[in-house]
CSV table of C-alpha atoms and ligand atoms in Angstrom, one decimal:
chain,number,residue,atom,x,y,z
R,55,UNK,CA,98.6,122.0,107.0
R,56,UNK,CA,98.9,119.2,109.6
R,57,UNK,CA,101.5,117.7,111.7
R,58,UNK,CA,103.9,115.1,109.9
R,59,UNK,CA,105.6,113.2,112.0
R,60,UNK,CA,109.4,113.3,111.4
R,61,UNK,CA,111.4,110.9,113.5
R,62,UNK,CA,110.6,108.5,115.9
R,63,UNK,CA,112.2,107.1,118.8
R,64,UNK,CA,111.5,104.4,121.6
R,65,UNK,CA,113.0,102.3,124.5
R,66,UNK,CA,112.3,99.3,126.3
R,67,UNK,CA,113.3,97.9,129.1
R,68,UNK,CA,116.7,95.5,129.7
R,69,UNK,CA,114.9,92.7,131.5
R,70,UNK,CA,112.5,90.5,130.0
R,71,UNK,CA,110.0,88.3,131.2
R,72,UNK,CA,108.2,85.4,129.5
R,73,UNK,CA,105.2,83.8,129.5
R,74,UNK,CA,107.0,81.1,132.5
R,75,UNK,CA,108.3,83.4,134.5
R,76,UNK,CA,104.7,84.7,135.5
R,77,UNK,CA,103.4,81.2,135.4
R,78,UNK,CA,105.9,81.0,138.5
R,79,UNK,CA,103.9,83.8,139.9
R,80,UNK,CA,100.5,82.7,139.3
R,81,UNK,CA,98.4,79.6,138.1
R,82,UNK,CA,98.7,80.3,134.2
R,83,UNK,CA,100.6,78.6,131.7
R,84,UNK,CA,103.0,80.0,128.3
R,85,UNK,CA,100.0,78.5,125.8
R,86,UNK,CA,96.7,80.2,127.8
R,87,UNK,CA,98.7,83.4,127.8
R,88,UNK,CA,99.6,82.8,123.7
R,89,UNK,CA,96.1,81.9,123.0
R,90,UNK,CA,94.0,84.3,124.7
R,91,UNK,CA,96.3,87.3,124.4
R,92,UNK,CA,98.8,86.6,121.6
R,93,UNK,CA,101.5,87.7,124.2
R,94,UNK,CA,104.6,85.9,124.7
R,95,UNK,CA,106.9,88.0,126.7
R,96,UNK,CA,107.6,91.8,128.1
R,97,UNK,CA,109.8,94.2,129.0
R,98,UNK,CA,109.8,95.2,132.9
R,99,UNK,CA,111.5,98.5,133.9
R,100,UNK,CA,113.6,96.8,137.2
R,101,UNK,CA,116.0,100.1,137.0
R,102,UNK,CA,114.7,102.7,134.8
R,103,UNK,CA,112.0,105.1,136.2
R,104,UNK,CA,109.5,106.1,133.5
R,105,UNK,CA,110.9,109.4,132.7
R,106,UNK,CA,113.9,108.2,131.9
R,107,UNK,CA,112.6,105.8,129.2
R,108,UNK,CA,110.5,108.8,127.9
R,109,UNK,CA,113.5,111.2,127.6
R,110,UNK,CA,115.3,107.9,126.1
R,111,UNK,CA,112.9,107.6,123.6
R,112,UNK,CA,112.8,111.4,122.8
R,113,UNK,CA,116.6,111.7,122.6
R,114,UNK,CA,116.0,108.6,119.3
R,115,UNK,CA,113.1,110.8,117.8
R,116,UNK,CA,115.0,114.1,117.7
R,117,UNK,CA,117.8,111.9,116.3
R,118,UNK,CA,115.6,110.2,113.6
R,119,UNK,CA,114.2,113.2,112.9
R,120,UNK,CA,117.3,114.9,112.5
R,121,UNK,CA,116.2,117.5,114.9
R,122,UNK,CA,117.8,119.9,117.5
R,123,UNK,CA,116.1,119.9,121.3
R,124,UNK,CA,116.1,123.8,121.0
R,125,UNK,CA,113.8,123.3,117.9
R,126,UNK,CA,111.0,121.6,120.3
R,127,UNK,CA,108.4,124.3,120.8
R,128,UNK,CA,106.2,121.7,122.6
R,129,UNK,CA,106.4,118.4,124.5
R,130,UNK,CA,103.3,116.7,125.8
R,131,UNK,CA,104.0,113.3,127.6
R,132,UNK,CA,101.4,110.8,127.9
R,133,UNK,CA,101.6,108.6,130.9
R,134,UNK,CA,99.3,107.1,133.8
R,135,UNK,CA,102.5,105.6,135.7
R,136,UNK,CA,104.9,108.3,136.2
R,137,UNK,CA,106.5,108.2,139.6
R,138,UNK,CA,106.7,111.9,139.8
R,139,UNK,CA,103.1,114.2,140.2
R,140,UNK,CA,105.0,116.6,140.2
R,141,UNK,CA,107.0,118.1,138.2
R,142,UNK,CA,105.6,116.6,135.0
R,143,UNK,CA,107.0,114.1,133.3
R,144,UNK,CA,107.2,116.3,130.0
R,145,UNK,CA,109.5,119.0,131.8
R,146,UNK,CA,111.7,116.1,133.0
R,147,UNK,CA,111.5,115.1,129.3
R,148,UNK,CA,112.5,119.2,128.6
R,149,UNK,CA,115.4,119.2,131.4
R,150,UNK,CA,117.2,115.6,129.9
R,151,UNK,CA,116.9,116.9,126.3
R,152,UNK,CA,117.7,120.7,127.3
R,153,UNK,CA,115.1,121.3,125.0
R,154,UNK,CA,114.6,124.7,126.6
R,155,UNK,CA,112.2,126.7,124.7
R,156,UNK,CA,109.2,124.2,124.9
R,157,UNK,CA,106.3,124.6,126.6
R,158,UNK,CA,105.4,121.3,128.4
R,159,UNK,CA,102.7,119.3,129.9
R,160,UNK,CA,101.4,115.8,130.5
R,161,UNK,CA,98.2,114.3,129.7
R,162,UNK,CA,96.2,111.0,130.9
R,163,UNK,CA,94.1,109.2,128.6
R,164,UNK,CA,95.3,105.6,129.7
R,165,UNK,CA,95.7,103.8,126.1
R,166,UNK,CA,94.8,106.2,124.2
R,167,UNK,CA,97.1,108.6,125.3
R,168,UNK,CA,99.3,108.7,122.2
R,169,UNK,CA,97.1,109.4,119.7
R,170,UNK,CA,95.4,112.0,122.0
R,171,UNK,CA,98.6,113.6,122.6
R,172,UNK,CA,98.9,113.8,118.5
R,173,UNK,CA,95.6,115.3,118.3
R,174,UNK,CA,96.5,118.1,120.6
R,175,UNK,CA,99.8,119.0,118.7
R,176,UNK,CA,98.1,118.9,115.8
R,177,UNK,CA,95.4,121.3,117.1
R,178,UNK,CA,97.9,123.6,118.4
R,179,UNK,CA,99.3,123.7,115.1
R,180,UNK,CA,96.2,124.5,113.3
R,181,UNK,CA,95.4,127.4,115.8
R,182,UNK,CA,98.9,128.5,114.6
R,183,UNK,CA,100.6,128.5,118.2
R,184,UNK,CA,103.4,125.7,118.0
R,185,UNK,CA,104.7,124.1,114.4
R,186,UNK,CA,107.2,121.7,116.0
R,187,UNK,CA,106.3,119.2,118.9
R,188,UNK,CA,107.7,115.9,120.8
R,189,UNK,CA,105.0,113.7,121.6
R,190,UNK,CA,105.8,110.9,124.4
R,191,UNK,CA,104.2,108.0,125.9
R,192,UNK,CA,105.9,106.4,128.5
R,193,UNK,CA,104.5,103.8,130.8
R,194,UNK,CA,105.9,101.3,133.8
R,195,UNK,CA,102.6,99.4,134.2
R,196,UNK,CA,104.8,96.9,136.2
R,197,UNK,CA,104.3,99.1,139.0
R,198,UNK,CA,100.8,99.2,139.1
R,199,UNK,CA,100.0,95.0,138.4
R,200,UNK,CA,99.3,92.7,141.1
R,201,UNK,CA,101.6,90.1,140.2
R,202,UNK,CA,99.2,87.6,142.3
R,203,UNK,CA,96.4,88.3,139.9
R,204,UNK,CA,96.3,86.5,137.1
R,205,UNK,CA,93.9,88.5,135.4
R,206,UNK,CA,95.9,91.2,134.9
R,207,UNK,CA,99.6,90.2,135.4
R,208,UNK,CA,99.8,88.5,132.1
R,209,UNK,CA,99.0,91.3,129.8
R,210,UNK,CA,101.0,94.4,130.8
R,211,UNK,CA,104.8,95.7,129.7
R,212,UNK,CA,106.5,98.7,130.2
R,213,UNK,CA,108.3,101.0,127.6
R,214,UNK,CA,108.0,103.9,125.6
R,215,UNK,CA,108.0,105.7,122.0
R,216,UNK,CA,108.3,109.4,121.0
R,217,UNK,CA,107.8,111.6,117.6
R,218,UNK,CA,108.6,114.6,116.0
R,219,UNK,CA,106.1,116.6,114.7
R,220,UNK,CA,106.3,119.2,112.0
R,221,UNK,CA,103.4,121.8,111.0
R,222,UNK,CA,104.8,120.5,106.9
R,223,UNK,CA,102.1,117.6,105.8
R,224,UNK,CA,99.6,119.4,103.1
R,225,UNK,CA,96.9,117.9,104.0
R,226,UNK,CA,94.5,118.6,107.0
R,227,UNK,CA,92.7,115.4,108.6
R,228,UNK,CA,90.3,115.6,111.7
R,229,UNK,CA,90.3,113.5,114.7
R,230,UNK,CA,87.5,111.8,116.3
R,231,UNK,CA,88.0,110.9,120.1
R,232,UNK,CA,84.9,109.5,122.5
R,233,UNK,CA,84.6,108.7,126.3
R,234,UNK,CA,82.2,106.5,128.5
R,235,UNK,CA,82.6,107.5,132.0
R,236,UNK,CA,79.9,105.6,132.6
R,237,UNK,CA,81.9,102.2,132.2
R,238,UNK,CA,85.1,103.8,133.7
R,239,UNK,CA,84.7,101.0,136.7
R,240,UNK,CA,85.7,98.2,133.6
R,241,UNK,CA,89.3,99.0,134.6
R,242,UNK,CA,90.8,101.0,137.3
R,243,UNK,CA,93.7,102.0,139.6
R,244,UNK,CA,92.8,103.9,142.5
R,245,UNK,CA,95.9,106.5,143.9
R,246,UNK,CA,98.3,106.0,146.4
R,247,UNK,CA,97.6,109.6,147.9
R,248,UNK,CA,94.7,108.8,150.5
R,249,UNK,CA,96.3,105.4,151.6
R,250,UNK,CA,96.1,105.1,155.3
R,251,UNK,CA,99.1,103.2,156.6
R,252,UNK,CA,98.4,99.6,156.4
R,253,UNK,CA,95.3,100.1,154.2
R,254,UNK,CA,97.4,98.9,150.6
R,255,UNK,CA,94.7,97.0,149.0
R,256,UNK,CA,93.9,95.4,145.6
R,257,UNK,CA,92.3,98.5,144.8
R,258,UNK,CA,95.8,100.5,144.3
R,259,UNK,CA,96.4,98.0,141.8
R,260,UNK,CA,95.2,97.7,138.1
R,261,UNK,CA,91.9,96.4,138.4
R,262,UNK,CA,90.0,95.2,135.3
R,263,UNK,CA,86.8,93.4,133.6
R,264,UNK,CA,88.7,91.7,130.9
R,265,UNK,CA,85.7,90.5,128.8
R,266,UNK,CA,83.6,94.2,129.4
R,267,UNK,CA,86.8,95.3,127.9
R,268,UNK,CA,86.9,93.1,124.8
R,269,UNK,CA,83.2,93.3,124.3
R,270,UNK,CA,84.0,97.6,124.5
R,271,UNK,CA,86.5,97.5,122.1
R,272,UNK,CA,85.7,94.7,119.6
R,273,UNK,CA,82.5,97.0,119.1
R,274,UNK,CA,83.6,100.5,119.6
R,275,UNK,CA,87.1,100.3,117.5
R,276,UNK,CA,85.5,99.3,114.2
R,277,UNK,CA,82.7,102.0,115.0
R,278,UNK,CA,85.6,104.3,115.3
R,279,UNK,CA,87.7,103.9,112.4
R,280,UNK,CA,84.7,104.1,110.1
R,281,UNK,CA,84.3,107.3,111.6
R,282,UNK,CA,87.4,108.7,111.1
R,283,UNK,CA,87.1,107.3,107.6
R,284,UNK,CA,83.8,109.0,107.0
R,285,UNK,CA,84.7,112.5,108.3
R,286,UNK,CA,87.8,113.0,106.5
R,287,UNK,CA,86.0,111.0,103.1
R,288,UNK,CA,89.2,108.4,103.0
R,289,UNK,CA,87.8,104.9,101.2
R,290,UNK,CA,88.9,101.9,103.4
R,291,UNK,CA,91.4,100.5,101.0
R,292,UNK,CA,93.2,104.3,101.2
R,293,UNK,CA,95.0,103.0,104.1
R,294,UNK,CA,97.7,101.4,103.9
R,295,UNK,CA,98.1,100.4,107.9
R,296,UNK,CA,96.1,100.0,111.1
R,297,UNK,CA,98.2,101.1,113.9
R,298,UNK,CA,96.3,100.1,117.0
R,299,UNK,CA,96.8,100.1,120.6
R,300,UNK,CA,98.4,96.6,121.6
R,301,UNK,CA,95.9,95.2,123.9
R,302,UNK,CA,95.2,91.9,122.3
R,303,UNK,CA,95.6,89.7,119.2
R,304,UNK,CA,92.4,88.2,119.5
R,305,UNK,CA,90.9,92.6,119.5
R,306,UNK,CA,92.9,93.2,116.7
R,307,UNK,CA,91.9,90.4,115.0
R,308,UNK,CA,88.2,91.4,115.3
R,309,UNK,CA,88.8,94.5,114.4
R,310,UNK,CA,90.4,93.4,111.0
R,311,UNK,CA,87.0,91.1,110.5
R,312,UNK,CA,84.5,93.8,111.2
R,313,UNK,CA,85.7,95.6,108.8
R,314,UNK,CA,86.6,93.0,105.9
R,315,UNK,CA,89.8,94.4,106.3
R,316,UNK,CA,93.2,91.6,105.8
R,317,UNK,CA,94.8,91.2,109.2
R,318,UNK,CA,98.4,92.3,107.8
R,319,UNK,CA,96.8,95.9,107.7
R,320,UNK,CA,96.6,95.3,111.4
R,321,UNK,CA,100.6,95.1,112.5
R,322,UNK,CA,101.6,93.8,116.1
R,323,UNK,CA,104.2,93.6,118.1
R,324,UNK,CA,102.7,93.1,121.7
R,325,UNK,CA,103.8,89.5,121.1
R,326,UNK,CA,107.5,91.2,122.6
R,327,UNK,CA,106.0,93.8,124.6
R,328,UNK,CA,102.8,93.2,126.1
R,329,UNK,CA,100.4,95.7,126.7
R,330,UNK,CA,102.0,99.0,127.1
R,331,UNK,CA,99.2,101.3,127.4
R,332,UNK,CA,99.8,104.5,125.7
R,333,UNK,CA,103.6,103.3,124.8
R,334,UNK,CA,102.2,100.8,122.5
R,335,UNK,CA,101.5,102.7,119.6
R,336,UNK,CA,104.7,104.4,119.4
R,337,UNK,CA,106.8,101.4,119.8
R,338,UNK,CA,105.0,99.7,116.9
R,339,UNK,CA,105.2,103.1,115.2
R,340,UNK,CA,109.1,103.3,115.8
R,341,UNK,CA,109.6,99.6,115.2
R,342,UNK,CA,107.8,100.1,111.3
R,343,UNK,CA,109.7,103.0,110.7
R,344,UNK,CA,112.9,101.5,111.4
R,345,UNK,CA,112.0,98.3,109.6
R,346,UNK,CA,111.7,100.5,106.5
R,347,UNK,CA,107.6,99.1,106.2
R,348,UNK,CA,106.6,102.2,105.9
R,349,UNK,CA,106.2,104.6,102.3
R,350,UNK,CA,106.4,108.4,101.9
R,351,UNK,CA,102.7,109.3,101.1
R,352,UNK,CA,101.2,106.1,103.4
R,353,UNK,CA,98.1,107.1,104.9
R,354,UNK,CA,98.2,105.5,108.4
R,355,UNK,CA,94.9,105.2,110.3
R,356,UNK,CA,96.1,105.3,114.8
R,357,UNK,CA,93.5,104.2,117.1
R,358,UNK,CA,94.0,103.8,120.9
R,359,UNK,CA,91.4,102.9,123.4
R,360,UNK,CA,91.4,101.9,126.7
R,361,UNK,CA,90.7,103.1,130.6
R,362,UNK,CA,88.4,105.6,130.8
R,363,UNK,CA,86.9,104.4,129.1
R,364,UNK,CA,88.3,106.3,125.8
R,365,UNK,CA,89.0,105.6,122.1
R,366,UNK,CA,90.4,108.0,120.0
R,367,UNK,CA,91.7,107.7,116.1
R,368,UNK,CA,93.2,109.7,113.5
R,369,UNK,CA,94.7,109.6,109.9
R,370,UNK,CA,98.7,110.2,109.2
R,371,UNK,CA,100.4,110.7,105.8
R,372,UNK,CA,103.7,109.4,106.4
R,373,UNK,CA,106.5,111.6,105.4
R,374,UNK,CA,109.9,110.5,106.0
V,477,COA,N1,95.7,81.6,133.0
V,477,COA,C1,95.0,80.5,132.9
V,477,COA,N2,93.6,80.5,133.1
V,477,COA,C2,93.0,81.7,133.2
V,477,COA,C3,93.7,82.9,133.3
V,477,COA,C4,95.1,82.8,133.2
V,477,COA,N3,95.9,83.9,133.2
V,477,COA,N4,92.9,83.9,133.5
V,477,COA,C5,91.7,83.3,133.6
V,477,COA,N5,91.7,82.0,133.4
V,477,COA,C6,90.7,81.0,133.4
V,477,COA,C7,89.4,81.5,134.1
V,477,COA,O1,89.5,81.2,135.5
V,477,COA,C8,88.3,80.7,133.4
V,477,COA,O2,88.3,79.4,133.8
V,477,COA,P1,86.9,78.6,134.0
V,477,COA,O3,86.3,78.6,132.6
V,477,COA,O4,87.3,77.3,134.5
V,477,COA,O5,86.1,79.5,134.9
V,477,COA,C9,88.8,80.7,131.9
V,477,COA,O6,90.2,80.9,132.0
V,477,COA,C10,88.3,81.8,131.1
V,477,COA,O7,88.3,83.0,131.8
V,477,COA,P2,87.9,84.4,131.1
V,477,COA,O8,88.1,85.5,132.1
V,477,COA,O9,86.5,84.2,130.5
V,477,COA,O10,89.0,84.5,130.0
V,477,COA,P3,88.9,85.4,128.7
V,477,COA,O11,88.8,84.5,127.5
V,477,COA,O12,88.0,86.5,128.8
V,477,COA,O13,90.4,86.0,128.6
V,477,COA,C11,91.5,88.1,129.0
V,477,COA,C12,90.8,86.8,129.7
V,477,COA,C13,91.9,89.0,130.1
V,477,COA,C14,92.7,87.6,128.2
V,477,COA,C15,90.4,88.7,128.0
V,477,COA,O14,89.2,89.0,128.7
V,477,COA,C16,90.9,90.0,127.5
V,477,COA,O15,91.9,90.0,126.7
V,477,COA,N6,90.3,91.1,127.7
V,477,COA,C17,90.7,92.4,127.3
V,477,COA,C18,91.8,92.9,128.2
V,477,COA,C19,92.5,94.1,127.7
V,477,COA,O16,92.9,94.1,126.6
V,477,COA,N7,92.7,95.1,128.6
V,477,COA,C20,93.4,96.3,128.3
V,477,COA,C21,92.7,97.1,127.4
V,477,COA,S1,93.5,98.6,127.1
C-alpha cells in the first residue's frame, strides 16, 4: 500500500503582477523575462500571510477530497517563508481547519519541499503509524526578494497547494531524494534573527547563482527521474506526466530533451505564477486535477529541486 492522493486544493494570491510592473522596479523588460524564464506574471500575497493561504488551500483539498478535518491524522507543511517560527505553520493549518486529532509539523526543503513532505506521509504510512495526511506547501517568496535585484525579482510568486492522502493505492513505489551541501551557497537567504539594528543587508534577501542553478538542475533532474524510474522498474513511456517544480521553462525544457521525452509530458503553469518554491508543484497538481487532465490509474512522476541544494522525485498512481 501507498498513499493516493485524494483531493487537492490551492490558493493564490488577489494581486497580480506582470512582467511591466517589475520592469518599473528594475532595468528588465516583459520579453527578457518571457525568454529566459517563460514567466509572464505572478501572484504577490499584499494581505494574506502564508498560513492563511496554506489553510486556504487545505480547506479546497479536504473538500476535493470529500474529506472531514477530524479524519486528518497528519499535516506536514512545507514552507521556507512562514512569518511565524513558532508555532508551526502546520498547527496553524490544524487550528483553521479544527482538524484536531493530527499530529503536525513543518519541514524545509526549499523547492522540493512538496514532494519531500509526500515522501514522509508516505513513509509514515508504510511504518503503519498514520493512513490519512494533509500535505501543504505554502510560500510568500515576495517577502524575501530584493525587488532592486533583478536577478532574482523576476522569477518568484507566492501561493500554495494542499492534498489528501489516503494509505488505499495498491501499489508501493520508493522515493529517491539527494542533497549537495556543498553547493548550498548557489542560493541563499540568511535569517532575520541575528540582525543588529541597522545591519539589513542584501544577505537577508534571496540570494542566488542563476546559471550554477540551471547548470545543477539541467544535469541533476534527468539523472533523477531515471532513477526513480530504475528503482521502482517503471519504462519511461509508463508515465503519463512530469510534474516538476516550476523554476524555468527553459529547465523544463531540458529536462524533456535529456530524456527524449515530448515536452507536453512536462506541464507548466509558472507562466501565471512564477516560481513558487515548494507551492509550485501543488498548484500545477491542483490546477490538472481540476482541468480534468488527469486519468484514474496515471502514473505521475513529481520532482522538486532547489536550495539546498536538494532534488527529490517520486512516482503517483492517480486515483480520483
Ligand atoms: N533583465 C534584463 N537583462 C538581464 C536580467 C534581467 N532581469 N538579468 C540579467 N540580465 C542580463 C545580464 O546582465 C547579462 O547581460 P550581459 O550579457 O550584457 O552581461 C545577460 O542578461 C545574461 O545574463 P545571465 O545572468 O547570463 O542570464 P541567464 O541566461 O543565466 O538568465 C536566469 C538568468 C536567472 C533567468 C537563469 O540563470 C536561470 O533561470 N537560472 C535558474 C534560476 C532558478 O530557476 N532558480 C530557482 C531554482 S529553484
Amino acid at each position: 500500500m501507498s498513499a493516493a492522493i485524494c483531493g487537492t486544493g490551492s490558493y493564490a494570491p488577489d494581486y497580480i503582477m506582470d512582467n511591466n510592473r517589475i520592469a518599473e522596479l528594475v532595468e528588465t523588460n516583459d520579453d527578457w523575462i518571457k525568454e529566459r524564464t517563460g514567466i509572464r506574471k505572478r501572484h504577490i500575497a499584499k494581505t494574506e500571510t502564508t498560513t492563511f493561504m496554506a489553510s486556504e488551500a487545505a480547506k479546497r483539498a479536504l473538500e476535493n477530497a470529500g474529506a472531514e478535518p477530524e479524519e486528518i491524522e497528519l499535516i506536514i507543511v512545507a514552507t521556507l517563508s512562514s512569518e511565524l517560527i513558532v508555532p508551526c505553520s502546520a498547527c496553524e493549518v490544524q487550528r483553521e481547519i479544527g482538524a484536531k486529532n493530527a499530529a503536525c509539523f513543518d519541514i524545509n526543503a526549499a523547492c522540493s519541499g512538496f514532494v519531500i513532505a509526500y515522501n514522509m506521509a508516505d513513509a509514515f504510512f508504510a511504518a503503519g503509524q498514520y493512513s490519512t495526511a494533509l500535505i501543504v506547501a505554502a510560500e510568500s517568496l515576495s517577502k524575501l526578494t530584493d525587488w532592486t535585484d533583478r536577478n532574482t525579482c523576476i522569477l518568484f510568486g507566492d501561493g500554495a497547494g494542499a492534498a489528501v492522502l489516503k494509505n488505499t493505492s495498491d501499489r508501493h513505489y520508493n522515493s529517491v531524494t539527494h542533497s549537495d551541501g556543498g553547493k548550498g551557497w548557489a542560493l541563499t537567504c540568511k535569517n532575520r534573527l541575528d540582525l543588529e539594528e541597522g545591519r539589513f543587508s542584501r544577505e537577508h534577501y534571496i540570494d542566488m547563482n542563476g546559471q550554477e542553478i540551471f547548470k545543477f538542475a539541467v544535469r541533476r533532474v534527468p539523472e533523477l527521474i531515471r532513477e526513480v524510474l530504475q528503482k521502482n522498474k517503471v519504462e519511461q513511456e509508463e508515465i503519463a506526466w512530469y510534474v516538476m517544480h516550476q523554476a524555468n521553462c527553459r529547465i523544463l525544457e531540458a529536462v524533456a530533451r535529456h530524456l527524449g521525452e515530448p515536452a507536453m509530458k512536462f506541464p507548466m503553469n509558472l507562466q501565471h505564477y512564477g516560481n513558487t518554491s515548494s507551492a509550485s508543484i501543488p498548484l500545477l497538481l491542483d490546477e490538472m486535477n481540476r482541468k480534468g487532465m488527469l486519468k484514474k490509474g496515471e502514473k505521475i512522476l513529481m520532482a522538486g529541486f532547489g536550495a539546498g541544494l536538494t532534488w527529490s522525485g517520486n512516482i503517483v498512481e492517480w486515483s480520483i
